XYZ file of C-alpha atoms in Angstrom:
512
model
C -43.121 4.205 15.290
C -43.835 2.718 18.736
C -41.238 0.955 20.832
C -40.884 -2.770 20.196
C -39.010 -4.475 23.080
C -37.993 -7.518 21.016
C -37.525 -7.371 17.253
C -37.291 -10.604 15.249
C -35.446 -10.464 11.936
C -37.087 -13.026 9.646
C -34.774 -15.138 7.492
C -37.557 -17.298 6.066
C -38.165 -19.992 8.660
C -41.644 -21.504 8.788
C -41.361 -21.150 12.582
C -40.507 -17.437 12.740
C -43.997 -16.306 13.746
C -43.921 -18.710 16.689
C -41.057 -16.722 18.230
C -43.277 -13.650 18.382
C -46.247 -15.642 19.671
C -44.261 -17.269 22.494
C -42.842 -13.945 23.681
C -46.204 -12.198 23.454
C -47.696 -14.976 25.572
C -44.983 -14.141 28.111
C -46.114 -10.508 28.133
C -43.272 -9.128 25.994
C -44.450 -7.337 22.862
C -42.571 -8.631 19.837
C -42.698 -7.845 16.136
C -41.342 -9.667 13.101
C -39.647 -7.687 10.331
C -37.785 -8.788 7.173
C -34.104 -9.617 7.612
C -33.375 -6.744 5.217
C -35.079 -4.106 7.417
C -33.148 -0.856 7.282
C -31.046 0.157 10.243
C -33.052 3.389 10.545
C -36.335 1.495 10.907
C -34.795 -0.894 13.422
C -33.503 2.010 15.517
C -36.875 3.776 15.271
C -38.523 0.867 17.082
C -36.053 1.236 19.969
C -35.690 -2.492 20.621
C -34.087 -3.834 23.766
C -33.019 -7.027 22.031
C -32.883 -8.682 18.601
C -33.581 -12.265 17.592
C -32.286 -13.690 14.299
C -34.682 -16.396 13.078
C -33.985 -19.646 11.326
C -34.170 -19.980 7.550
C -33.757 -22.398 4.639
C -30.566 -20.875 3.180
C -26.885 -21.473 3.969
C -24.813 -18.594 5.314
C -21.868 -19.532 3.087
C -23.962 -19.422 -0.122
C -23.242 -16.607 -2.570
C -26.745 -15.129 -2.219
C -27.111 -15.789 1.525
C -29.497 -13.557 3.460
C -27.643 -11.006 5.570
C -28.972 -8.242 7.830
C -27.799 -4.628 7.700
C -24.219 -4.694 8.982
C -25.096 -1.949 11.445
C -27.245 -4.406 13.428
C -24.091 -5.907 14.914
C -22.921 -2.518 16.192
C -26.108 -1.485 18.022
C -24.791 -2.895 21.288
C -28.055 -4.803 21.849
C -28.350 -8.376 23.119
C -28.747 -10.770 20.182
C -30.120 -14.319 20.066
C -29.581 -16.364 16.916
C -31.676 -19.454 16.177
C -30.465 -22.114 13.701
C -29.628 -19.969 10.610
C -29.301 -17.071 13.050
C -26.708 -19.043 15.002
C -24.744 -19.703 11.835
C -24.850 -15.991 10.953
C -23.457 -15.144 14.387
C -20.745 -17.792 14.052
C -19.709 -16.520 10.637
C -19.880 -12.801 11.475
C -17.707 -13.085 14.565
C -15.022 -15.131 12.814
C -16.065 -18.757 13.273
C -16.667 -21.352 10.577
C -19.911 -22.879 9.286
C -20.017 -25.999 7.100
C -22.575 -28.401 5.678
C -23.342 -31.163 8.176
C -22.599 -34.759 7.161
C -26.155 -35.642 8.138
C -29.195 -33.404 8.445
C -30.458 -33.369 12.006
C -34.203 -33.299 12.396
C -36.244 -34.151 15.466
C -36.029 -34.280 19.225
C -32.753 -34.095 21.127
C -31.719 -33.844 24.779
C -29.990 -30.588 25.676
C -27.134 -30.996 28.150
C -26.466 -27.675 29.869
C -22.722 -27.033 30.164
C -22.746 -23.923 32.406
C -25.128 -21.683 34.336
C -25.741 -19.109 31.598
C -28.576 -16.681 32.329
C -30.419 -17.800 29.219
C -30.817 -21.259 30.798
C -32.022 -19.962 34.165
C -34.455 -22.514 35.613
C -34.028 -24.903 32.661
C -33.630 -28.591 33.522
C -30.639 -30.566 32.277
C -31.562 -32.985 29.479
C -34.512 -30.797 28.481
C -36.022 -31.889 25.154
C -35.373 -29.496 22.227
C -36.202 -29.645 18.527
C -33.429 -29.778 15.922
C -33.963 -28.952 12.243
C -30.797 -28.071 10.316
C -28.462 -29.105 7.522
C -25.497 -26.845 8.369
C -23.462 -26.604 11.557
C -20.841 -24.522 13.296
C -17.454 -26.177 12.771
C -15.305 -23.687 14.680
C -16.509 -21.171 17.270
C -15.592 -17.482 17.119
C -13.193 -16.079 19.690
C -14.937 -15.091 22.933
C -17.741 -17.633 22.614
C -18.253 -20.507 25.038
C -20.229 -23.722 24.680
C -23.241 -23.501 27.005
C -25.216 -26.488 25.691
C -24.581 -29.731 23.842
C -26.614 -32.635 22.502
C -25.694 -36.112 21.347
C -25.226 -34.989 17.729
C -24.493 -31.270 18.255
C -21.380 -30.363 20.241
C -22.320 -26.699 19.730
C -26.050 -26.921 20.469
C -25.880 -23.564 22.290
C -23.112 -20.968 22.491
C -22.720 -17.602 24.176
C -20.513 -14.555 24.514
C -21.737 -13.131 27.827
C -19.578 -10.013 27.528
C -21.249 -8.942 24.280
C -24.580 -10.530 25.283
C -24.715 -12.591 22.101
C -26.346 -16.030 22.301
C -27.073 -18.702 19.722
C -29.046 -21.969 19.594
C -28.719 -24.689 16.969
C -32.226 -25.873 17.965
C -35.615 -24.144 17.705
C -36.858 -23.022 21.143
C -40.041 -21.562 19.611
C -41.641 -24.844 18.526
C -43.949 -26.910 20.705
C -41.530 -29.856 20.794
C -38.887 -27.807 22.626
C -40.381 -28.400 26.054
C -38.795 -25.446 27.872
C -38.205 -23.303 24.792
C -40.658 -20.611 25.851
C -38.821 -20.233 29.165
C -35.525 -19.816 27.279
C -36.990 -17.061 25.083
C -38.452 -15.412 28.172
C -35.064 -15.576 29.901
C -33.496 -13.798 26.934
C -36.156 -11.074 26.873
C -36.525 -10.473 30.596
C -33.193 -11.329 32.212
C -30.780 -10.446 29.405
C -32.622 -7.652 27.541
C -34.380 -6.248 30.619
C -37.875 -6.295 29.055
C -40.984 -5.999 31.220
C -43.959 -8.364 30.923
C -46.525 -5.617 30.468
C -48.124 -6.466 27.127
C -51.546 -8.143 27.054
C -54.822 -7.883 25.184
C -56.097 -5.289 27.622
C -53.190 -2.947 26.950
C -53.396 -3.733 23.219
C -57.107 -2.812 23.157
C -56.483 0.517 24.894
C -53.602 1.322 22.549
C -55.586 0.467 19.411
C -58.707 2.353 20.530
C -56.566 5.425 21.153
C -54.933 4.903 17.761
C -58.293 4.597 15.985
C -59.499 7.869 17.506
C -56.303 9.630 16.444
C -56.431 8.180 12.935
C -60.138 8.773 12.265
C -60.695 12.128 13.973
C -64.206 13.378 13.237
C -64.597 11.480 9.937
C -66.808 8.433 9.342
C -65.671 4.804 9.076
C -67.285 2.135 6.940
C -66.744 -1.271 8.587
C -67.093 -4.332 6.388
C -68.788 -7.087 8.409
C -68.842 -10.793 7.577
C -70.257 -12.050 10.870
C -67.043 -13.907 11.646
C -64.908 -13.385 14.725
C -62.429 -10.974 13.126
C -64.848 -8.447 11.648
C -67.061 -8.646 14.756
C -64.109 -7.776 16.991
C -63.172 -4.877 14.684
C -66.761 -3.592 14.797
C -66.834 -3.855 18.604
C -63.519 -2.000 18.854
C -64.726 0.783 16.547
C -67.988 0.982 18.486
C -65.920 1.460 21.647
C -63.650 4.045 20.053
C -66.109 6.204 18.105
C -69.520 7.849 18.506
C -72.275 5.839 16.791
C -72.795 8.495 14.123
C -69.210 7.979 12.909
C -69.498 4.197 12.474
C -71.283 2.601 9.522
C -71.284 -1.207 9.691
C -72.172 -2.860 6.391
C -72.913 -6.560 6.080
C -72.789 -7.814 2.500
C -74.828 -10.969 1.928
C -72.950 -12.169 -1.116
C -74.746 -15.514 -1.395
C -71.621 -17.397 -0.317
C -72.504 -17.746 3.364
C -73.317 -20.824 5.406
C -76.894 -21.858 6.037
C -78.930 -19.226 7.963
C -75.777 -17.168 8.529
C -77.220 -13.838 7.391
C -80.013 -14.092 9.968
C -77.510 -15.018 12.703
C -75.250 -12.066 11.882
C -78.130 -9.601 12.070
C -79.286 -11.017 15.416
C -75.753 -10.845 16.801
C -75.285 -7.152 15.972
C -78.699 -6.326 17.356
C -77.643 -7.944 20.631
C -74.420 -5.882 20.605
C -76.442 -2.721 19.978
C -74.366 -1.898 16.903
C -76.434 -0.585 13.956
C -76.002 -2.825 10.903
C -76.835 -2.200 7.240
C -77.447 -5.402 5.251
C -76.869 -5.366 1.491
C -78.292 -8.215 -0.586
C -75.655 -8.646 -3.297
C -76.131 -12.308 -4.232
C -76.863 -11.529 -7.875
C -73.815 -9.279 -8.338
C -71.407 -11.812 -6.843
C -72.783 -14.749 -8.845
C -72.416 -12.716 -12.032
C -68.813 -11.842 -11.132
C -68.037 -15.530 -10.481
C -69.793 -17.004 -13.505
C -67.477 -19.444 -15.270
C -64.520 -18.612 -12.989
C -62.708 -21.717 -11.761
C -59.182 -20.545 -10.890
C -58.903 -20.053 -7.073
C -56.862 -16.842 -7.249
C -59.176 -15.334 -9.844
C -62.152 -16.185 -7.637
C -60.597 -14.512 -4.603
C -59.704 -11.376 -6.539
C -63.145 -11.152 -8.169
C -64.799 -11.403 -4.757
C -62.452 -8.820 -3.240
C -63.110 -6.369 -6.068
C -66.870 -6.821 -5.773
C -66.757 -6.199 -2.018
C -64.848 -2.960 -2.614
C -67.370 -1.818 -5.263
C -70.287 -2.394 -2.908
C -68.587 -0.700 0.038
C -67.801 2.279 -2.197
C -71.424 2.448 -3.351
C -72.651 2.395 0.262
C -70.116 4.996 1.363
C -71.367 7.447 -1.266
C -74.724 7.534 0.525
C -73.047 9.425 3.381
C -70.800 12.439 3.794
C -67.321 12.378 5.346
C -66.719 8.617 4.948
C -62.926 8.615 4.745
C -62.028 5.181 6.155
C -62.704 1.511 5.460
C -62.220 -0.899 8.388
C -61.326 -4.546 7.825
C -60.599 -7.587 9.971
C -57.247 -8.338 8.355
C -55.074 -10.638 10.512
C -51.346 -11.237 10.687
C -51.823 -14.692 9.140
C -53.673 -13.134 6.169
C -50.787 -10.755 5.563
C -48.115 -13.439 5.863
C -49.863 -15.826 3.458
C -50.670 -13.133 0.906
C -47.550 -11.015 0.597
C -43.917 -11.701 1.505
C -43.639 -8.548 3.591
C -42.039 -10.234 6.575
C -38.996 -11.718 4.895
C -38.113 -14.211 2.173
C -40.899 -16.714 2.922
C -42.969 -17.660 -0.132
C -46.411 -16.257 -0.955
C -48.998 -19.005 -0.334
C -52.239 -17.401 -1.502
C -53.863 -14.015 -1.718
C -56.547 -12.857 0.690
C -59.460 -10.718 -0.451
C -58.767 -8.070 2.195
C -54.979 -7.824 1.908
C -52.799 -5.684 -0.299
C -54.411 -2.291 -0.047
C -57.197 -0.614 -2.010
C -57.530 0.117 -5.733
C -56.028 3.405 -6.918
C -59.464 4.806 -7.717
C -60.594 4.590 -4.102
C -59.921 7.416 -1.680
C -60.538 5.442 1.533
C -57.802 5.006 4.084
C -57.693 1.567 5.690
C -58.300 0.946 9.386
C -56.933 -2.506 10.251
C -56.503 -2.793 14.031
C -55.918 -6.574 13.946
C -53.279 -6.588 11.222
C -50.394 -7.511 13.539
C -52.061 -10.091 15.805
C -52.913 -13.772 15.504
C -56.289 -15.525 15.617
C -55.920 -16.717 19.197
C -55.050 -13.156 20.235
C -58.135 -11.843 18.414
C -60.307 -14.164 20.491
C -58.717 -12.907 23.717
C -59.248 -9.348 22.502
C -62.910 -10.070 21.816
C -63.420 -11.308 25.370
C -61.605 -8.203 26.630
C -64.127 -6.090 24.693
C -67.043 -7.963 26.245
C -68.157 -10.094 23.302
C -70.007 -13.315 24.260
C -68.011 -16.548 24.392
C -70.192 -18.382 21.869
C -69.460 -15.676 19.309
C -65.743 -15.629 20.043
C -65.605 -19.422 19.843
C -67.026 -19.578 16.323
C -64.868 -21.407 13.818
C -62.995 -19.223 11.311
C -64.826 -18.569 8.048
C -62.994 -17.149 5.020
C -63.994 -13.830 3.486
C -64.600 -15.402 0.036
C -66.970 -17.805 1.800
C -68.201 -20.985 0.152
C -66.693 -19.928 -3.199
C -63.331 -21.329 -2.096
C -64.948 -24.450 -0.642
C -66.388 -25.293 -4.059
C -63.702 -26.652 -6.366
C -63.938 -25.114 -9.814
C -66.683 -22.822 -11.020
C -69.279 -21.642 -8.493
C -72.893 -22.552 -9.263
C -76.173 -22.266 -7.363
C -76.465 -26.069 -7.336
C -72.965 -26.479 -5.978
C -73.535 -23.861 -3.273
C -76.692 -25.695 -2.224
C -74.788 -28.979 -1.857
C -71.937 -27.459 0.122
C -74.225 -25.341 2.307
C -76.484 -28.253 3.256
C -73.614 -30.691 3.838
C -71.789 -28.137 5.989
C -74.930 -27.540 8.074
C -75.337 -31.273 8.752
C -71.650 -31.626 9.651
C -71.881 -28.666 12.064
C -75.032 -30.081 13.683
C -73.361 -33.451 14.281
C -70.197 -31.787 15.550
C -72.141 -29.806 18.152
C -74.399 -32.722 19.095
C -71.400 -34.961 19.818
C -69.508 -32.269 21.768
C -66.665 -31.932 19.273
C -67.363 -28.413 17.984
C -65.276 -26.762 20.720
C -62.588 -29.455 20.494
C -61.534 -28.579 16.938
C -60.235 -25.248 15.671
C -62.051 -25.289 12.343
C -64.399 -27.686 10.548
C -66.143 -27.471 7.192
C -67.068 -29.410 4.078
C -65.654 -29.007 0.574
C -67.485 -29.798 -2.657
C -64.898 -31.498 -4.836
C -66.946 -31.352 -8.053
C -65.805 -34.902 -8.678
C -68.446 -37.487 -9.560
C -68.210 -41.160 -8.734
C -70.361 -44.261 -9.084
C -72.589 -45.280 -6.192
C -75.516 -47.531 -5.413
C -78.635 -46.220 -3.687
C -81.400 -48.763 -3.324
C -81.213 -50.859 -6.471
C -80.157 -47.958 -8.629
C -76.774 -46.865 -9.919
C -75.843 -43.263 -9.110
C -73.177 -40.980 -10.503
C -73.088 -38.091 -8.048
C -70.862 -35.644 -6.192
C -68.196 -36.204 -3.563
C -67.978 -34.047 -0.442
C -64.851 -33.835 1.714
C -64.990 -33.156 5.459
C -62.068 -31.048 6.712
C -61.393 -30.641 10.444
C -58.182 -29.267 11.945
C -56.612 -28.519 15.289
C -54.599 -25.302 15.490
C -53.859 -22.263 17.620
C -53.325 -19.429 15.158
C -53.836 -20.948 11.721
C -50.140 -20.775 10.822
C -49.798 -24.527 11.347
C -52.499 -27.159 11.757
C -52.975 -30.904 12.127
C -56.038 -32.834 11.033
C -58.391 -33.607 13.916
C -58.547 -37.197 15.131
C -62.320 -37.505 15.257
C -63.841 -40.882 16.303
C -64.976 -42.966 13.355
C -68.527 -43.257 14.660
C -68.859 -39.428 14.652
C -67.578 -39.242 11.081
C -69.822 -42.133 10.102
C -72.855 -40.289 11.464
C -71.976 -37.205 9.424
C -71.419 -39.235 6.267
C -74.654 -41.195 6.624
C -76.759 -38.063 7.117
C -75.109 -36.129 4.291
C -75.626 -38.942 1.786
C -79.149 -39.811 2.930
C -80.481 -36.275 3.292
C -78.931 -34.448 0.324
C -79.793 -35.415 -3.237
C -76.731 -35.201 -5.449
C -74.085 -36.505 -2.991
C -73.196 -40.189 -2.843
C -69.708 -40.163 -1.320
C -68.035 -38.481 1.695
C -64.262 -38.477 2.339
C -62.142 -37.130 5.217
C -59.058 -34.930 4.709
C -56.113 -36.204 6.785
C -53.462 -33.719 5.597
C -51.809 -31.170 7.880
C -50.528 -27.623 7.336
C -47.860 -27.564 6.106
C -47.675 -29.032 3.490
C -51.390 -28.478 2.802
C -53.294 -25.284 3.587
C -56.397 -25.388 5.799
C -58.749 -24.188 3.066
C -58.625 -26.115 -0.201
C -58.433 -22.994 -2.368
């Protein structure tokens, strides 16, 4: 297990991943592990500091989340955030109670002394509060280092033991100087160096791939999206061409002309690509299936079957490479703490027992924005790296209910028009992801002098950084109007277009 300078113990906060992202952006490699991580595994990572995340529970509850007791005796600097602060207060002998009023939103932090963790931080800096419990009595040895109008213990510290705690969330965007506070903890209190970047990550992963694969062959599943393209480029850098077999499965669930674009892209990269036309097999597997989870699993199983079939055409294929991301893992399986499973991903959760492949997943612990930086580091063109995310199950999860050829036609054509208008108006690079969804809901319309009863398409556009959170994009009405007019006029079978104005959370980006 490699050294991890800062280890974050996850107690279930929706913001936990942001702690890691902020520190990584500062050049300090950080990993998130469940709050229940064993002491042996924590020691094996040789951290220089530990951060206790926020969480939805109360520390005084009977089933409250608690870390291994040995964490407190490691002698490492500790920073507790929100729930983490309350854990620190309770463990060291203070008192935590339910607050009379929940505090949620912006607050001004008044700095009460010159603690190292506030080095360079302005007085009255804006921070973000989100809590229902509070520290009522501080433990012995702790001093107040920050207050706010409604939180007399907004920040506390025991400098002798190097234990610090914030009632607010420094990791969120609304805490203006929160990143600087986290950086102060990592660099000035824990003594971490700012040496981690995508260049060093690429070198480390390429070395790791060579060690893992040896002289065996790797089958790389390619979708044409950013993630699988970056994985293919990394494998191409790490291995001789005869060891890499890139397989592109055209499952009939792609966007308009996407198969042709993928083939042209790999030709430009000088990476050999095998294209498998599997439209018939996937449509048969999806026939009559309307449940989103069942669709995802059916697609994942079919991908595995096809990859296995292709692998048997060669000797010494021992590995399957995938573009699994950290966000995929978090949303699919609660491996990083008590946070709830949101949805499964077709490439997460391992391989069936009957398969003998070992997985190669070099992107499994990084975020989407980091993947893009990695792609540029590997020399991939900007227009490829800037492509909007596209889910592995493709248009199947952008068609509500059962997948049909007619429905795929409607969603494919409407998506193509929306993308054309987005690029023509200069908004493609201003949004993180944009697509259309076929709702499979009919409504009455009037076209000419005739009554219609046709389908509704929803346009979904979001702004995000890593896909963990997202807000709907505020696109000018005239741009949306142009998309709607073209979709309705040019595609038979659609008579209504709506715009999705929900954010994540509470909604997800994809509809299924």
